[in-house]
Structure formats: structure tokens, C-alpha cells
Coordinates of C-alpha atoms and ligand atoms in Angstrom, one line a residue:
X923 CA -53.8 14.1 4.9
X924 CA -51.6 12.9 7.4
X925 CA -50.1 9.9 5.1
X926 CA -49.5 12.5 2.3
X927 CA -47.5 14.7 4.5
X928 CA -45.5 11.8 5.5
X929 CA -45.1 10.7 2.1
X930 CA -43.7 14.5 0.7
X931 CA -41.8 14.2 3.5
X932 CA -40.1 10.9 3.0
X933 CA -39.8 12.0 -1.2
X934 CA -37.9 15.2 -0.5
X935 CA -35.3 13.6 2.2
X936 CA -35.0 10.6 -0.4
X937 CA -34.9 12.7 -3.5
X938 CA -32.0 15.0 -2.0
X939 CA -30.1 11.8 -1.2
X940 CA -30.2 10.7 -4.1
X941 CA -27.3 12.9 -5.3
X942 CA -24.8 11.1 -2.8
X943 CA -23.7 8.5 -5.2
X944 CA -19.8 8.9 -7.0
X945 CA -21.9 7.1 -10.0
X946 CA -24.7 10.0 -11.5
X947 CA -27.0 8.5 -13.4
X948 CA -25.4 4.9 -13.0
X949 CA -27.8 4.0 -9.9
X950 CA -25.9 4.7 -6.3
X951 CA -22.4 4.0 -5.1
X952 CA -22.0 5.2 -2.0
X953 CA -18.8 3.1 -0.5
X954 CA -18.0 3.3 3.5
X955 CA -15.6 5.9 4.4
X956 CA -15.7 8.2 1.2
X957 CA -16.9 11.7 0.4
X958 CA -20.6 10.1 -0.5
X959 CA -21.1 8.8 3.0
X960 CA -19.6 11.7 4.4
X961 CA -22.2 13.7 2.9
X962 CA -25.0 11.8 3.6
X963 CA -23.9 11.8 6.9
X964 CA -24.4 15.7 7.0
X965 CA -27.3 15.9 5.5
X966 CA -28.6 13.0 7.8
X967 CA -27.2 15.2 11.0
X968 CA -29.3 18.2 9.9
X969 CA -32.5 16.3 9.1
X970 CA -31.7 14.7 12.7
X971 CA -31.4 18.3 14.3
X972 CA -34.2 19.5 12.7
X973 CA -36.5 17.0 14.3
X974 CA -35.1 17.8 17.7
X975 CA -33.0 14.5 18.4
X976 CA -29.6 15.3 20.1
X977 CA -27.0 13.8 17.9
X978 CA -23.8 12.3 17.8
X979 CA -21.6 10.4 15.0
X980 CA -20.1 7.4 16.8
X981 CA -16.6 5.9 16.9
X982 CA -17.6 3.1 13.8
X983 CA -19.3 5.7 11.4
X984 CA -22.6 5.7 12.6
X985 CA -25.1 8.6 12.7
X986 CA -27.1 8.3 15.7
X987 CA -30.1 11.1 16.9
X988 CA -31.6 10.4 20.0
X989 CA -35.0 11.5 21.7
X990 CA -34.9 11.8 24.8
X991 CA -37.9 10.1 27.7
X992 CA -38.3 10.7 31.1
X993 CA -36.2 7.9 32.4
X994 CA -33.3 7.4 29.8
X995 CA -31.7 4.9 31.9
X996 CA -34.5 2.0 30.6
X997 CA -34.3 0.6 27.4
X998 CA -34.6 2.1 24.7
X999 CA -36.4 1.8 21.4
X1000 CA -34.0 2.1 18.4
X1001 CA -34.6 2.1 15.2
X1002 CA -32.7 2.6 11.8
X1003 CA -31.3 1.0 8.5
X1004 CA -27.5 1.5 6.7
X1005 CA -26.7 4.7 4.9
X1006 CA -24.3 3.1 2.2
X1007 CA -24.8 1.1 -0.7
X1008 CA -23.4 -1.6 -3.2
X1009 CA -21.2 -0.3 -6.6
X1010 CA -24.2 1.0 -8.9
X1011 CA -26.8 0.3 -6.5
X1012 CA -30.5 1.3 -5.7
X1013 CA -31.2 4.7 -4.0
X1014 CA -33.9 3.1 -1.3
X1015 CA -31.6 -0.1 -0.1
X1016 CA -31.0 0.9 3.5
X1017 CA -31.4 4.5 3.3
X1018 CA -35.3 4.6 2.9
X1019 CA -35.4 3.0 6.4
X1020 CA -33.4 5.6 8.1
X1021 CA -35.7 8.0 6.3
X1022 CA -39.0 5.9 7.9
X1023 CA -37.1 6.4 11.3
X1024 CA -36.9 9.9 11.4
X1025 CA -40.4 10.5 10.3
X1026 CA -41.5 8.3 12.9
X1027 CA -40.0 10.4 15.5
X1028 CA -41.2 13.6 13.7
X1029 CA -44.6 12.6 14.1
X1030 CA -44.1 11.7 17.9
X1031 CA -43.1 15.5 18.4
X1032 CA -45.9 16.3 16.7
X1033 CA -47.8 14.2 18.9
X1034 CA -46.1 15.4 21.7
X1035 CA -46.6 12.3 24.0
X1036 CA -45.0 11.7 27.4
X1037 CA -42.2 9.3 26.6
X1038 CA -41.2 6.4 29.2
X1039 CA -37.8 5.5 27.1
X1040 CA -35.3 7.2 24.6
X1041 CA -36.2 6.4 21.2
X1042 CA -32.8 5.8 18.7
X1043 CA -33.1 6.9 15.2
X1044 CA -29.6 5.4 13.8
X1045 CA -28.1 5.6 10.4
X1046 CA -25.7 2.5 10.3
X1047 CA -22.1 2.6 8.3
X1048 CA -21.2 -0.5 6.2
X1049 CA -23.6 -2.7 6.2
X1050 CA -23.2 -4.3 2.8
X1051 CA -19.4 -4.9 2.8
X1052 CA -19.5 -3.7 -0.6
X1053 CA -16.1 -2.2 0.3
X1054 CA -14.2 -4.7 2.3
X1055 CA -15.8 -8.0 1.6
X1056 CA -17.2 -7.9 5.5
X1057 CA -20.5 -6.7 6.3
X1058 CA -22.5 -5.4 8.8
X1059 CA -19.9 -3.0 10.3
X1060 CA -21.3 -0.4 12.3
X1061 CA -24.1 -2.6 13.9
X1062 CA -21.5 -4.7 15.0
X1063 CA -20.0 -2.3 16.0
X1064 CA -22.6 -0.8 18.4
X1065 CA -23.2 -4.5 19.7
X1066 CA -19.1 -4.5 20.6
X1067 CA -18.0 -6.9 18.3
X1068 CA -15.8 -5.0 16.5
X1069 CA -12.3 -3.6 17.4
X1070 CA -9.0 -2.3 16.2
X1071 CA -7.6 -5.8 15.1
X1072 CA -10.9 -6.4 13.1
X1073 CA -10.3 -2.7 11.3
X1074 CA -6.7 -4.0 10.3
X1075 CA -7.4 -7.0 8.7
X1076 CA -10.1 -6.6 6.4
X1077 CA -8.9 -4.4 3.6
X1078 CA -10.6 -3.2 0.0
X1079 CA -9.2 -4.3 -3.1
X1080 CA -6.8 -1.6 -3.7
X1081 CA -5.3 -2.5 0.0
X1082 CA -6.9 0.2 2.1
X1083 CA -7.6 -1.3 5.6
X1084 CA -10.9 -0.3 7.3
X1085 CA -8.5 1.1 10.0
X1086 CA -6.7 3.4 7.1
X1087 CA -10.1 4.3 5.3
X1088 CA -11.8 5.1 8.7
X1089 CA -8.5 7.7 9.7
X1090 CA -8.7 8.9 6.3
X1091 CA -13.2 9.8 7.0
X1092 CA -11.7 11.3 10.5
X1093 CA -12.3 8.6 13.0
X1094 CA -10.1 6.9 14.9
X1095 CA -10.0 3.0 15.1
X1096 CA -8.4 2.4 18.0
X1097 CA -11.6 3.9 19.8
X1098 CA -13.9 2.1 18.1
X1099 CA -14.5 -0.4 21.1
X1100 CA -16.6 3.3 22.3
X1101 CA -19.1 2.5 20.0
X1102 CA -20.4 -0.8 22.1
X1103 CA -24.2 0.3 23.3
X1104 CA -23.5 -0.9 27.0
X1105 CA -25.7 -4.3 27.9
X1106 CA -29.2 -4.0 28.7
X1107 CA -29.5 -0.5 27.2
X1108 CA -31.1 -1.6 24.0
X1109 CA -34.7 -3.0 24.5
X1110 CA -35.9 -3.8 20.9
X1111 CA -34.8 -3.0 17.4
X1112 CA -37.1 -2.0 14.5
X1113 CA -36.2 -1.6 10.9
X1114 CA -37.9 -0.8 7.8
X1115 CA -36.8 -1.7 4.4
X1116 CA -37.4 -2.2 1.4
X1117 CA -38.2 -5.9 0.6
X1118 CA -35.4 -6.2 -2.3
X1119 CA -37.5 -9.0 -4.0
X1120 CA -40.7 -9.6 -6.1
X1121 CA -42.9 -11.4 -3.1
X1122 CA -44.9 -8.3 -2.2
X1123 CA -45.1 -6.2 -5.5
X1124 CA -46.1 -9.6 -7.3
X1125 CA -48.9 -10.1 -5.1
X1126 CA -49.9 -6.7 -4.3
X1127 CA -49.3 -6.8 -0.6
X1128 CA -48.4 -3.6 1.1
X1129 CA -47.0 -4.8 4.1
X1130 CA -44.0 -7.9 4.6
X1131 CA -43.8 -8.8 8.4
X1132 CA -40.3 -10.7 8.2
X1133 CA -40.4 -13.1 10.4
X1134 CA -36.6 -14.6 9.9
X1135 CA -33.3 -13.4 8.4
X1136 CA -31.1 -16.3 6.8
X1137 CA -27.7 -17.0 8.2
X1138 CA -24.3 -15.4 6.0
X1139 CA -21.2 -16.8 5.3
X1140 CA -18.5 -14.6 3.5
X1141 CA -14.9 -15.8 2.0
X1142 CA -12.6 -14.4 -0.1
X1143 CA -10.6 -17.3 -2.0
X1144 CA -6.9 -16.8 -3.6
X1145 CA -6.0 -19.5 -5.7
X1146 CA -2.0 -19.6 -6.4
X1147 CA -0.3 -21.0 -9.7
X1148 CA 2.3 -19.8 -11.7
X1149 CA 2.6 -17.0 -14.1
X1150 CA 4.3 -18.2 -17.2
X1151 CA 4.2 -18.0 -21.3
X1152 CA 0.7 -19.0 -22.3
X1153 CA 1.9 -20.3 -26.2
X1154 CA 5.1 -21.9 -24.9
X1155 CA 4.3 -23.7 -21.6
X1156 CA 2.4 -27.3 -22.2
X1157 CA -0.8 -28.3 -20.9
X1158 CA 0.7 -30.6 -18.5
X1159 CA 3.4 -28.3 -17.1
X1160 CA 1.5 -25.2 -15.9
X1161 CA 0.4 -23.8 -12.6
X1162 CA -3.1 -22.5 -14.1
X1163 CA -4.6 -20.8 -11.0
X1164 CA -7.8 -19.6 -13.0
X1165 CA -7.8 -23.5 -14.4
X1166 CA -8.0 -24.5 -10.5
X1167 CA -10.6 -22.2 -9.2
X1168 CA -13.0 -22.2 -12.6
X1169 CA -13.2 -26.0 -11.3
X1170 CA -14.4 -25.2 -7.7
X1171 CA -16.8 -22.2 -9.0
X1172 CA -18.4 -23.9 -11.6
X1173 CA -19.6 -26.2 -9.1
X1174 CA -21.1 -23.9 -6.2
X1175 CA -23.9 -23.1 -7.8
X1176 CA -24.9 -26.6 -7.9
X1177 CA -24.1 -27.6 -4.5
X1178 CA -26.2 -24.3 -3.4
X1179 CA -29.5 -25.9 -6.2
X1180 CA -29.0 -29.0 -4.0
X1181 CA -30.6 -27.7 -0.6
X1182 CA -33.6 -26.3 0.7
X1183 CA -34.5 -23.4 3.0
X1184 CA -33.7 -20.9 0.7
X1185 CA -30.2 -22.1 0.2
X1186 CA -28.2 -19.6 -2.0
X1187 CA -24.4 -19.7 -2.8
X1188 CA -22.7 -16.8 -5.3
X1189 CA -19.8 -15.7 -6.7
X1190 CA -20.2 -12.1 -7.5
X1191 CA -16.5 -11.2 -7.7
X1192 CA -13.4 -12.8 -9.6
X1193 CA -9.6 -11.0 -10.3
X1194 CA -6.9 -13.0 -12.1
X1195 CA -3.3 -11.8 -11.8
X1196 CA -1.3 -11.0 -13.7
X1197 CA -4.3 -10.9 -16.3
X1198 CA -3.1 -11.1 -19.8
X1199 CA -4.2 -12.7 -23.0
X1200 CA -1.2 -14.5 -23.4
X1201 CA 0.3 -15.1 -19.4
X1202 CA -1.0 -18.3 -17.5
X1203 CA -2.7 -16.5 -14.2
X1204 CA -0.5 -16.6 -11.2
X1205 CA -3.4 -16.0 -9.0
X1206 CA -6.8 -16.2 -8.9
X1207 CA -9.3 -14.6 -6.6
X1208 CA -13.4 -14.8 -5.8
X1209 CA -15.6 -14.0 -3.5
X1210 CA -18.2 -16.9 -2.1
X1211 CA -21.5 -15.7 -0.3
X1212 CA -23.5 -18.4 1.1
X1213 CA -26.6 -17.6 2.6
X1214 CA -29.4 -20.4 4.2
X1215 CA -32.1 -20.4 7.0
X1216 CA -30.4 -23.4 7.9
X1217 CA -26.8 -23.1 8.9
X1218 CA -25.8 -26.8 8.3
X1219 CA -26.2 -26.2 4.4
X1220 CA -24.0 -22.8 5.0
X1221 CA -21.5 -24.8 6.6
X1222 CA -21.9 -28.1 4.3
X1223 CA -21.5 -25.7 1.3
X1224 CA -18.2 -23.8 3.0
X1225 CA -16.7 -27.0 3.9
X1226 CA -17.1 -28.9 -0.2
X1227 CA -15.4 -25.6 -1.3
X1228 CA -12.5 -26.1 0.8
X1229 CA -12.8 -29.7 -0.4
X1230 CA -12.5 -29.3 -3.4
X1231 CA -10.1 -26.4 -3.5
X1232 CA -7.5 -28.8 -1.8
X1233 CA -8.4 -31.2 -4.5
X1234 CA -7.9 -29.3 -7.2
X1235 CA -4.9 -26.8 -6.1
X1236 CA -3.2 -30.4 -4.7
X1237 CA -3.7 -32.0 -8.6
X1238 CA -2.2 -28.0 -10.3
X1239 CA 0.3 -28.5 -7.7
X1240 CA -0.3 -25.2 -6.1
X1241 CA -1.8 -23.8 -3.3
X1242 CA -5.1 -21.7 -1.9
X1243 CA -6.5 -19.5 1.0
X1244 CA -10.1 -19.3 1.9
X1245 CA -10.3 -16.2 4.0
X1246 CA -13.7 -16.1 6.1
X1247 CA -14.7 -12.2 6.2
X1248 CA -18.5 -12.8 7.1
X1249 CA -20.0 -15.5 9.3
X1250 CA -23.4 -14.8 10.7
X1251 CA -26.1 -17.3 12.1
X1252 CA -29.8 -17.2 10.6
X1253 CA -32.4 -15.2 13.2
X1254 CA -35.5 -15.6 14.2
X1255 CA -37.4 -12.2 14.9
X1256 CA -39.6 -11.2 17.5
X1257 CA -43.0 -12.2 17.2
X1258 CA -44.5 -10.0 19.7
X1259 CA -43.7 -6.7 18.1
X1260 CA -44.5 -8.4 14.5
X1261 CA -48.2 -9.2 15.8
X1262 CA -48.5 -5.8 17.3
X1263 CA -47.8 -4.6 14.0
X1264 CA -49.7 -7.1 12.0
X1265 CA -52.8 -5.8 14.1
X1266 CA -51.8 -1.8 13.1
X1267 CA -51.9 -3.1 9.7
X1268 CA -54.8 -4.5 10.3
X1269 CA -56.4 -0.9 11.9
X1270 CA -55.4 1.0 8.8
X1271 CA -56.5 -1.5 6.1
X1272 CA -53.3 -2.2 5.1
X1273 CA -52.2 -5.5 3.7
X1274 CA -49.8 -7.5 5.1
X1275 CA -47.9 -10.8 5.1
X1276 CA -45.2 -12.5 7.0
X1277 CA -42.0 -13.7 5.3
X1278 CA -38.3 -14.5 5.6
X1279 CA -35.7 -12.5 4.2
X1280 CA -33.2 -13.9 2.0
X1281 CA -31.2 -10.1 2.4
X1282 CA -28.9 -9.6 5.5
X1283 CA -29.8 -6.9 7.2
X1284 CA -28.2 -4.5 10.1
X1285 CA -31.4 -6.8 11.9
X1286 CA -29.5 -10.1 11.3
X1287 CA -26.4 -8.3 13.5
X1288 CA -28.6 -6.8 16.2
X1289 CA -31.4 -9.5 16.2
X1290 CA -28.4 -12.4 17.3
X1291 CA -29.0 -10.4 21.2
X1292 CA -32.0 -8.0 21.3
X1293 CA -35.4 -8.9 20.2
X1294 CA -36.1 -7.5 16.9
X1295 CA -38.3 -7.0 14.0
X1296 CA -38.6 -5.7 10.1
X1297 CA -40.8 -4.6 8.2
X1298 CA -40.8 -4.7 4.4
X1299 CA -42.3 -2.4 2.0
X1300 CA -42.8 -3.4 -2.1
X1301 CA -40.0 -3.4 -4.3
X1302 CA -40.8 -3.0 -7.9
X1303 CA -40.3 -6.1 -10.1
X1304 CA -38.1 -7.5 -7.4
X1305 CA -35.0 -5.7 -8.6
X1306 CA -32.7 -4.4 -6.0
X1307 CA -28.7 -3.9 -6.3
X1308 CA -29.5 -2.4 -9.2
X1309 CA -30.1 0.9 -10.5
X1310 CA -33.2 0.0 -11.9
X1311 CA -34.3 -0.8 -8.3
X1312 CA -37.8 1.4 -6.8
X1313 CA -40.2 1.6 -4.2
X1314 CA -43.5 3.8 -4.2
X1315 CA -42.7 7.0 -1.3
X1316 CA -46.4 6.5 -0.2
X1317 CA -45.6 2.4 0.4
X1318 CA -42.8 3.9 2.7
X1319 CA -45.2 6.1 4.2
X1320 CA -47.3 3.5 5.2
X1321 CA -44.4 1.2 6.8
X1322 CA -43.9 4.8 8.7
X1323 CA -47.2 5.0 10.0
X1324 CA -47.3 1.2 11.4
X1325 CA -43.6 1.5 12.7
X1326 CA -44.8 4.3 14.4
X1327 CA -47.5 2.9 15.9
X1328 CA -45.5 0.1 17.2
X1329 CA -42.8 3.1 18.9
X1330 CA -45.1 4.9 20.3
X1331 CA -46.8 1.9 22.2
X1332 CA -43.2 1.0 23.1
X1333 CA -42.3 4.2 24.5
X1334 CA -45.4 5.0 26.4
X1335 CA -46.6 1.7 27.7
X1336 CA -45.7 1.0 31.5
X1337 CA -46.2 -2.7 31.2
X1338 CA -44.3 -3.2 28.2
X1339 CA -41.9 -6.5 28.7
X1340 CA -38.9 -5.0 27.0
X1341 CA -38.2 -2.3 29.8
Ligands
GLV503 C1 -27.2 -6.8 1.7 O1 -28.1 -6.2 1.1 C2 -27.0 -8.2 1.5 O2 -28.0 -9.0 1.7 O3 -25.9 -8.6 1.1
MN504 MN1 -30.0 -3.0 2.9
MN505 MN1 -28.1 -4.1 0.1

């Protein structure tokens, strides 16, 4: 009876959600700093309230509800997922695992157990750097490594700095430094999500322990040539930028097909100026996401592009930039509080398995500095990023209920290593 509560529960919050998306019925779009996040930060705040957690929105975005212990000066337990999304997203991608946090600290009211430490239910802001090419924004944030220079330079593609967008949501950048969590204070982060590949639904597993994140590089290239007639100007005498960089991109892939460790290198977003039929491009730009368990095939990959871009821009006789907006090292998470969890699996007949996660998660940010662990629940088919993308609200349930067994051991256990 208990899971089916906890699943109702987690399909209403979800299912309200839902209608935060500037995309209706083209999956979720729900960009950093715009009227969607704004709203599911509300509705977020009251769900918090509701529960009991005292609740603040930080200085970077992020929704935070905490429950109080008897000694809130030791560690705490947080735990929490992103609130935003990619362009015609899924409606589960980061928001499900907020949704798992709060019902985990729903059913320790209901419990009503003496708690040793604060528990943290956080919704994050920006993790995906859908919006400004960067990523993980408001978990960096609360880990102090973001400030009022980064907000300036990153900007979207209509050339709204994060600094603008974030005084335009009501926040002020230059206080964003306010957001740091002060050393020491955080003793272990948990977060549930959904597995956003075909691993666990293929297999039937209910349960994916992950036991590493891969490492993230992020760059945004602009390739420079020179705009001219495209009927008129001979083969040998343009500046073709999209000539240049069609060079370099059609060979990532490759280079990316050449390593192992679940080596993966894409370009998911291209713009060519001035772009006309019948104009040579004056500029062409792409994104380039590079992710490995390894970081020497991250770097070996970032360092051909840049190759080969002075190669080719050198031979067009133009030029290039590769802008680094992302640039994360691969993380190993906690094995302690994945076998605690493994055994609750274990105690509810759940299935369960350990794996590595090809996604970047607010977990890759956090787990750099405080031990840290994930738990994945089934995604169905594998598709995620997608409108098409789902998860079952009773496979959520059940991350809920071993989460929760993991926080409540946490929180009431004297000897527990992370206080
Ligand atoms: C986030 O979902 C990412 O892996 O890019
Ligand atoms: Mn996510
Ligand atoms: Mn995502």
C-alpha cells in the first residue's frame, strides 16, 4: 500500500509538471531563466512547503527545501536532480529526481524519526546547458565555482548573457558567489534519475547502481571565411567557412569510433552566416561534446579538432575559435552508499545492477568533492531528449523507497563516517 501511495504521489507532482514546457504537445522545453522554470520553481516551493521543509531559492536559480535535525551544524544529506530540460525534451530528465527527493522526505515525516543531520531536497537550475552551451550551472554553483565573470561570458544564441537572463528571472549575478554551500557542510549527495538509455528496460532490471559518470568536454567552434557571390566567385578564390568546418566535423565522429571506454564525440548544433542559397558562408559555427570515462581520449579528441581546424582554416586562408564552455573530469561514485543501497534492493526484491553513466549529471559536478551516488530507474526503449522519452511512476517509486532507506540510515546513524 505504501509503494502505491508513493507512486500517486510521484504521478500527480509529475503530471502537473508536465504543463511547464513553452512546447505543448512537442515533448518539454523548459530553458534556464524563462517563465517555464519560473513556474516550476513555484510549484516546486509549494510542494516543498507542503512537506514541511523551510525553503529558500538561491542566488544561481536553485530551489532548495530543507529539513531540519537536531544538530544542523553536521553534514548534511542532500539530495536532488535539475528542474530544466533540453529544446523538445522528455518530462522525467531531471525533474523525476527532485520529485523522488521530496517524497523521500515526505515519508520521513511520516515516519517521524529523530534526525541527527539536515536533509537537502534541491531542485538544481541549468544543468543541461541547453541554453548557453555550458552545463551544470547551479551545482556549480552551490560548490562555488561559479561567479559574476562566468555569468558574463557565456551567452545563448540570440546574445543574452547568463548574467542578463538571470536579472531578467530576478536574481542578481553579482551575488551569486552566496550560493557556495560553505566547506564541510555537505556530507554525501544522492540522486535519482532516470537511466536515459536502454540498459535497464532491455534487460528488465529495476534498479541501476551507477557506479561512474564519464568526463565532459564542451566547445563552441566559429569558423571564419568570407561572404561573397556563390555563382561568380571561383572554386579556388573563396573563403568557404562551411567548406572548412564540414572538413573537421565529418571527421569527429570517427576519431570518437576509434576509442574505447564509452568514448562519444557529437555535433548537435551547426549555424552558417549569412545563410543563403546563393552567398559563400562568412561564418560557420558548431557545437562539439566529447564525453569519455577516460579523459586522455576527451582531450586526444579536443586536441585533433584544433588540429585540424588550423589545418584546414590555414589552407581556406581564414581563421577559427574553439571556445571551451564545458570541461569536466569523469567520477567515480561512492561505493559505500551504492552497497548500502544494493543490499535495500536486495530487502525489497528489487533488481538491480551497477553501471556507468554515459549522461552528465548535477552528480558529475558535486561528486568531483563530496562522496556521491545515483541511482537509475528504467527508461523505456532507451529514448531520452526526446519527447517520446518515459519511465513507469511505480519504477520511480521504487528508486524512492531505496533512496529513502539509504537517508534515513544517513540521518539517524551516530557512527555514520560522513558526519
Ligand atoms: C545531460 O543530460 C547531458 O548528459 O548532456
Ligand atoms: Mn538530467
Ligand atoms: Mn538531460
Amino acid at each position: 500500500m505504501e509503494i502505491e501511495e508513493t507512486t500517486g504521489r510521484i504521478a500527480e507532482q509529475l503530471e502537473h509538471l508536465k504543463r511547464y514546457t513553452a512546447t505543448p504537445g512537442k515533448g518539454c522545453t523548459r530553458l534556464p531563466f524563462t517563465k517555464e522554470a519560473r513556474q516550476a520553481v513555484e510549484f516546486l516551493r509549494k510542494q516543498m512547503e507542503e512537506v514541511g521543509l523551510c525553503v529558500h531559492e538561491d542566488e544561481a536559480g536553485n530551489i532548495i527545501g530543507i529539513m531540519e535535525g537536531e544538530d544542523p551544524g553536521q553534514p548534511c544529506v542532500m539530495m536532488g536532480s535539475h528542474f530544466d530540460s533540453v529544446i523538445n525534451g522528455g518530462d522525467y530528465d531531471g525533474i523525476a529526481g527532485i520529485i523522488c527527493a521530496l517524497e523521500v522526505a515526505r515519508r520521513l515525516r511520516e515516519k517521524g524519526l529523530r534526525r541527527k543531520r539536515n536533509f537537502a531536497v534541491v531542485g538544481f537550475c541549468d544543468e543541461e546547458g541547453m541554453r548557453f552551451g555550458n552545463g551544470y550551472f547551479g551545482s556549480g554553483a552551490i560548490m562555488g565555482n561559479r561567479d559574476a565573470e562566468y555569468c558574463r561570458k557565456f551567452k545563448d544564441t540570440d546574445g543574452v548573457s547568463i548574467y542578463e537572463a538571470m536579472q531578467g528571472y530576478g536574481l542578481d549575478p553579482e551575488k551569486i558567489g552566496n550560493a557556495k554551500w560553505p566547506d564541510g557542510s555537505i556530507g554525501c549527495f544522492l540522486e535519482t534519475h532516470i537511466e536515459q538509455g536502454p540498459v535497464l528496460d532491455s534487460e528488465g532490471t529495476e534498479i541501476g547502481l551507477v557506479d561512474c559518470i564519464v568526463g565532459i568536454q564542451r566547445y563552441m567552434v566559429t569558423v571564419h571565411g568570407r561572404s561573397d557571390h556563390a555563382g561568380t566567385t571561383p572554386m579556388d578564390m573563396r573563403l568557404d567557412a562551411v567548406d572548412a568546418a564540414a572538413k573537421v566535423i565529418g571527421k569527429i565522429a570517427g576519431w570518437a569510433r576509434e576509442k574505447a571506454d564509452g568514448t562519444v564525440a557529437t555535433v548537435g548544433y551547426i549555424n552558417v552566416l549569412p545563410g543563403g542559397v546563393n552567398i559563400v558562408a562568412e561564418s560557420c559555427q558548431f557545437t562539439v561534446d566529447i564525453r569519455s570515462r577516460n579523459n586522455d581520449n576527451i582531450n586526444d579528441i579536443a586536441n585533433r579538432i584544433r588540429k585540424a581546424l588550423e589545418w584546414e582554416t590555414k589552407i581556406m586562408g581564414g581563421s577559427f575559435e574553439m571556445e571551451s564552455k564545458l570541461s569536466i573530469l569523469p567520477v567515480n561514485l561512492d561505493q559505500d552508499i551504492l552497497g548500502i543501497m544494493e543490499e535495500s534492493c536486495r530487502k525489497h526484491g528489487y533488481s538491480s545492477r551497477y553501471l556507468p553513466s554515459g549522461a552528465g549529471h548535477d552528480s558529475l559536478e558535486i561528486g568531483q568533492v563530496i562522496p556521491t551516488a545515483m541511482l537509475f530507474v528504467p527508461s523505456k526503449d532507451g529514448r531520452s531528449h526526446c519527447p517520446e522519452e518515459f519511465t513507469k511512476y511505480s519504477q520511480l517509486a521504487k528508486a524512492a523507497v531505496v533512496a529513502g532507506d539509504l537517508v534515513e540510515k544517513l540521518l539517524t546513524d551516530e557512527a555514520d563516517r560522513r558526519g
